[in-house]
Short mmCIF file of the C-alpha atoms (twelve columns), coordinates in Angstrom:
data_MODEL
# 
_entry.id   MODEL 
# 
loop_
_atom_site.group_PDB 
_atom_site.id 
_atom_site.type_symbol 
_atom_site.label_atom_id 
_atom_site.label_alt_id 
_atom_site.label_comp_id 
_atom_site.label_asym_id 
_atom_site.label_seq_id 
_atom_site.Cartn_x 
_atom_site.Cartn_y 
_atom_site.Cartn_z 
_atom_site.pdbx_PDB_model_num 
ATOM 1  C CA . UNK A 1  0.000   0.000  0.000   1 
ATOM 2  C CA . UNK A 2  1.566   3.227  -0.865  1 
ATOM 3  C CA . UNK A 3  0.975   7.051  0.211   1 
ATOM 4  C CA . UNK A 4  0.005   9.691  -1.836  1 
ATOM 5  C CA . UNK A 5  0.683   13.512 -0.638  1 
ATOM 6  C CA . UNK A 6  -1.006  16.827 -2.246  1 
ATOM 7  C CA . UNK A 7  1.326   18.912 -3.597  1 
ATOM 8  C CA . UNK A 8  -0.608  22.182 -2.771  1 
ATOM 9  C CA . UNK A 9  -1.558  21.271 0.869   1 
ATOM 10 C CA . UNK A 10 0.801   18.450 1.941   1 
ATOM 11 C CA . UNK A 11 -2.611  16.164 2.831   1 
ATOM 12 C CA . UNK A 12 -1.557  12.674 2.498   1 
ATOM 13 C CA . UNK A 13 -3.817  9.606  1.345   1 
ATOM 14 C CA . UNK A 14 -2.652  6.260  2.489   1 
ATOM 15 C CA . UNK A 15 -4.373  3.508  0.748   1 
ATOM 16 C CA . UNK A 16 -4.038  1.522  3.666   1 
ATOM 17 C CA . UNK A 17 -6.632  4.285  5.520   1 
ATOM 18 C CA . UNK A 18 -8.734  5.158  2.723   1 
ATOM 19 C CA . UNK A 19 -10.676 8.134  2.967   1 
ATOM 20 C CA . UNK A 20 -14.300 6.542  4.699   1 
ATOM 21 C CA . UNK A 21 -15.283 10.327 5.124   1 
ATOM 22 C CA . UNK A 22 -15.815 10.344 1.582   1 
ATOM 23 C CA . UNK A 23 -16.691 7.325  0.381   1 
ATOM 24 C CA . UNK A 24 -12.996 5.650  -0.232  1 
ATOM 25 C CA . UNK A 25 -12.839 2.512  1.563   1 
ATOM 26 C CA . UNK A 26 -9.794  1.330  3.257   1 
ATOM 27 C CA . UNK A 27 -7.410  -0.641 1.026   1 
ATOM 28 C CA . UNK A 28 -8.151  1.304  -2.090  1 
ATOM 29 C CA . UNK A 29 -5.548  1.896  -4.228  1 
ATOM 30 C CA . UNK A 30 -5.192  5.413  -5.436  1 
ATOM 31 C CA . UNK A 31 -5.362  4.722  -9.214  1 
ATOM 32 C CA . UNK A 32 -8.826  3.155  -8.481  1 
ATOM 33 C CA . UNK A 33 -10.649 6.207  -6.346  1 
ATOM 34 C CA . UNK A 34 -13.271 7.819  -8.660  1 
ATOM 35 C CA . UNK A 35 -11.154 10.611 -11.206 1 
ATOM 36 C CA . UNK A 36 -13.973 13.297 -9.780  1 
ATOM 37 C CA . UNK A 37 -12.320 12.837 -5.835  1 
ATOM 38 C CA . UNK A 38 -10.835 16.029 -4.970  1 
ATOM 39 C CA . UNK A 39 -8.512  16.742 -2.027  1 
ATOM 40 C CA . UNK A 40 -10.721 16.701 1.584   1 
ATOM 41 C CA . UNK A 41 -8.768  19.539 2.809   1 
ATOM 42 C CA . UNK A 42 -7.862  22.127 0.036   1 
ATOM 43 C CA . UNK A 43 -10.450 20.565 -2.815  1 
ATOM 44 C CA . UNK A 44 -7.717  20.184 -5.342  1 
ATOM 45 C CA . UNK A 45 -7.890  17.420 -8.129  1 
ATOM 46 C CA . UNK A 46 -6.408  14.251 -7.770  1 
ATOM 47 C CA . UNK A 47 -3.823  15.243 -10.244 1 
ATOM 48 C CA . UNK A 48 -1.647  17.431 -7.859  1 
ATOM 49 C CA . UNK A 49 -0.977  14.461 -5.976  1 
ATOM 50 C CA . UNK A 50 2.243   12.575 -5.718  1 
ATOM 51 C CA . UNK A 51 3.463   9.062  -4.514  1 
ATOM 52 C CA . UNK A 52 5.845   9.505  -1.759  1 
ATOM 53 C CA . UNK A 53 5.730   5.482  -0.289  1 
# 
């Protein structure tokens, strides 16, 4: 499972968490969350994030 940080606010998604706020289970990769998913805490697109692990 890797981690994925935004590179506007520095939020990171880790597959292993998921994001259950918004409807990302956990275990989800990254490449498979919905292309409309947008940052939780600045709203940017998933494109402005970043592997880091």
């Amino acid at each position: 499972m890797a981690k994925w940080e935004c590179t506007i606010c520095g939020m990171v998604y880790d597959e292993e968490k998921g994001d259950p706020d918004h409807g990302i289970a956990p275990g989800t990769r990254f490449e498979d969350i919905p292309d409309d998913w947008t940052c939780p805490d600045c709203g940017a697109t998933k494109d402005t994030f970043e592997k880091i692990g």
